[in-house]
Structures are given as C-alpha cells and as structure tokens.
Amino acid sequence: MDNMFKLCGFWTGIFAVMFFVGGMDQVALLFIASTIFFMLLGYMKLTERMYLYMFGAYLMIFTVGFTYYATFIHVPGAGH
C-alpha cells in the first residue's frame, strides 16, 4: 500500500511540473503540497487500514474544498 502512495506522489509531482510550465502557479502549488503529502505517507510504513483512513480523509478534504471553490469562488466564463 505504501508503494501506491509513492506512485500517487510521483504522478502529482508530474502534474505539478506541467501546471508550473503552463503558468498555472496556484494549481502547481496545490499539487506540490499533494506530492509532499503522498510521499511522506509512502515512507511512513503504516498499516493498510491506516493508509485507507488517510486516503479517505484526503478525498473528503479535497471534495469539500473543490465544492466550496466551484460554488463560491469560481466565476463561470471569466477568462484571463
């Protein structure tokens, strides 16, 4: 299970680099934070149950944050 968190960290790191190169700095910072979170969890050698609890908490926080952003902050059709 720890290898899957290392793999998630790798892919979020790849996405962070692509967002940074694309000029989307705020999203890149979000993905860098996710990369650090996943890599730290990958090296903690927790039990499989604890890994699932941590991933569930991560998904819940992401869903609440994304819903808040999409509902109250994002302005549809506002281009830069």
PDB file of C-alpha atoms in Angstrom:
ATOM      1  CA  MET A   1       0.000   0.000   0.000  1.00  0.00           C
ATOM      2  CA  ASP A   2       2.892   2.371   0.700  1.00  0.00           C
ATOM      3  CA  ASN A   3       4.093   1.951  -2.882  1.00  0.00           C
ATOM      4  CA  MET A   4       0.738   3.204  -4.156  1.00  0.00           C
ATOM      5  CA  PHE A   5       1.162   6.423  -2.173  1.00  0.00           C
ATOM      6  CA  LYS A   6       4.652   6.812  -3.621  1.00  0.00           C
ATOM      7  CA  LEU A   7       3.134   6.310  -7.076  1.00  0.00           C
ATOM      8  CA  CYS A   8       0.439   8.946  -6.348  1.00  0.00           C
ATOM      9  CA  GLY A   9       3.223  11.267  -5.215  1.00  0.00           C
ATOM     10  CA  PHE A  10       5.113  10.671  -8.450  1.00  0.00           C
ATOM     11  CA  TRP A  11       2.109  11.471 -10.631  1.00  0.00           C
ATOM     12  CA  THR A  12       1.040  14.515  -8.647  1.00  0.00           C
ATOM     13  CA  GLY A  13       4.651  15.708  -8.973  1.00  0.00           C
ATOM     14  CA  ILE A  14       4.474  15.264 -12.758  1.00  0.00           C
ATOM     15  CA  PHE A  15       1.219  17.229 -12.843  1.00  0.00           C
ATOM     16  CA  ALA A  16       2.748  19.948 -10.627  1.00  0.00           C
ATOM     17  CA  VAL A  17       5.599  20.395 -13.101  1.00  0.00           C
ATOM     18  CA  MET A  18       3.196  20.526 -16.054  1.00  0.00           C
ATOM     19  CA  PHE A  19       0.976  23.094 -14.313  1.00  0.00           C
ATOM     20  CA  PHE A  20       4.033  25.182 -13.422  1.00  0.00           C
ATOM     21  CA  VAL A  21       5.302  25.121 -17.011  1.00  0.00           C
ATOM     22  CA  GLY A  22       1.802  26.048 -18.195  1.00  0.00           C
ATOM     23  CA  GLY A  23       1.776  29.147 -15.991  1.00  0.00           C
ATOM     24  CA  MET A  24      -0.814  27.849 -13.530  1.00  0.00           C
ATOM     25  CA  ASP A  25       1.198  28.587 -10.400  1.00  0.00           C
ATOM     26  CA  GLN A  26      -1.577  28.254  -7.796  1.00  0.00           C
ATOM     27  CA  VAL A  27      -2.603  24.823  -9.063  1.00  0.00           C
ATOM     28  CA  ALA A  28       1.061  23.807  -9.245  1.00  0.00           C
ATOM     29  CA  LEU A  29       1.489  24.709  -5.564  1.00  0.00           C
ATOM     30  CA  LEU A  30      -1.577  22.659  -4.687  1.00  0.00           C
ATOM     31  CA  PHE A  31      -0.136  19.658  -6.498  1.00  0.00           C
ATOM     32  CA  ILE A  32       3.278  20.166  -4.886  1.00  0.00           C
ATOM     33  CA  ALA A  33       1.554  20.039  -1.495  1.00  0.00           C
ATOM     34  CA  SER A  34      -0.239  16.840  -2.551  1.00  0.00           C
ATOM     35  CA  THR A  35       3.079  15.373  -3.735  1.00  0.00           C
ATOM     36  CA  ILE A  36       4.727  16.077  -0.386  1.00  0.00           C
ATOM     37  CA  PHE A  37       1.726  14.611   1.467  1.00  0.00           C
ATOM     38  CA  PHE A  38       1.705  11.408  -0.602  1.00  0.00           C
ATOM     39  CA  MET A  39       5.466  10.914  -0.465  1.00  0.00           C
ATOM     40  CA  LEU A  40       5.539  11.387   3.324  1.00  0.00           C
ATOM     41  CA  LEU A  41       2.738   8.870   3.743  1.00  0.00           C
ATOM     42  CA  GLY A  42       4.501   6.469   1.394  1.00  0.00           C
ATOM     43  CA  TYR A  43       7.535   6.310   3.652  1.00  0.00           C
ATOM     44  CA  MET A  44       5.695   6.065   6.986  1.00  0.00           C
ATOM     45  CA  LYS A  45       5.132   2.274   6.857  1.00  0.00           C
ATOM     46  CA  LEU A  46       1.618   2.454   8.311  1.00  0.00           C
ATOM     47  CA  THR A  47      -0.894  -0.363   8.361  1.00  0.00           C
ATOM     48  CA  GLU A  48      -3.119  -0.839   5.345  1.00  0.00           C
ATOM     49  CA  ARG A  49      -6.173   0.250   7.342  1.00  0.00           C
ATOM     50  CA  MET A  50      -4.457   3.486   8.368  1.00  0.00           C
ATOM     51  CA  TYR A  51      -3.464   4.167   4.759  1.00  0.00           C
ATOM     52  CA  LEU A  52      -7.097   3.782   3.731  1.00  0.00           C
ATOM     53  CA  TYR A  53      -8.230   6.116   6.519  1.00  0.00           C
ATOM     54  CA  MET A  54      -5.676   8.726   5.453  1.00  0.00           C
ATOM     55  CA  PHE A  55      -6.692   8.457   1.800  1.00  0.00           C
ATOM     56  CA  GLY A  56     -10.372   8.745   2.739  1.00  0.00           C
ATOM     57  CA  ALA A  57      -9.626  11.876   4.779  1.00  0.00           C
ATOM     58  CA  TYR A  58      -7.652  13.313   1.853  1.00  0.00           C
ATOM     59  CA  LEU A  59     -10.551  12.669  -0.535  1.00  0.00           C
ATOM     60  CA  MET A  60     -13.058  14.214   1.853  1.00  0.00           C
ATOM     61  CA  ILE A  61     -10.981  17.375   2.324  1.00  0.00           C
ATOM     62  CA  PHE A  62     -10.431  17.640  -1.436  1.00  0.00           C
ATOM     63  CA  THR A  63     -14.139  17.196  -2.191  1.00  0.00           C
ATOM     64  CA  VAL A  64     -15.205  19.805   0.359  1.00  0.00           C
ATOM     65  CA  GLY A  65     -12.552  22.255  -0.861  1.00  0.00           C
ATOM     66  CA  PHE A  66     -13.357  21.715  -4.523  1.00  0.00           C
ATOM     67  CA  THR A  67     -17.088  22.097  -3.915  1.00  0.00           C
ATOM     68  CA  TYR A  68     -16.521  25.314  -1.964  1.00  0.00           C
ATOM     69  CA  TYR A  69     -14.286  26.690  -4.723  1.00  0.00           C
ATOM     70  CA  ALA A  70     -16.672  25.708  -7.514  1.00  0.00           C
ATOM     71  CA  THR A  71     -19.705  27.129  -5.695  1.00  0.00           C
ATOM     72  CA  PHE A  72     -18.454  30.347  -4.103  1.00  0.00           C
ATOM     73  CA  ILE A  73     -15.169  31.428  -5.699  1.00  0.00           C
ATOM     74  CA  HIS A  74     -15.040  30.377  -9.356  1.00  0.00           C
ATOM     75  CA  VAL A  75     -16.703  32.750 -11.794  1.00  0.00           C
ATOM     76  CA  PRO A  76     -18.011  30.777 -14.785  1.00  0.00           C
ATOM     77  CA  GLY A  77     -16.867  32.103 -18.140  1.00  0.00           C
ATOM     78  CA  ALA A  78     -14.329  34.535 -16.685  1.00  0.00           C
ATOM     79  CA  GLY A  79     -11.264  34.320 -18.903  1.00  0.00           C
ATOM     80  CA  HIS A  80      -7.881  35.739 -18.072  1.00  0.00           C
TER      81      HIS A  80
END
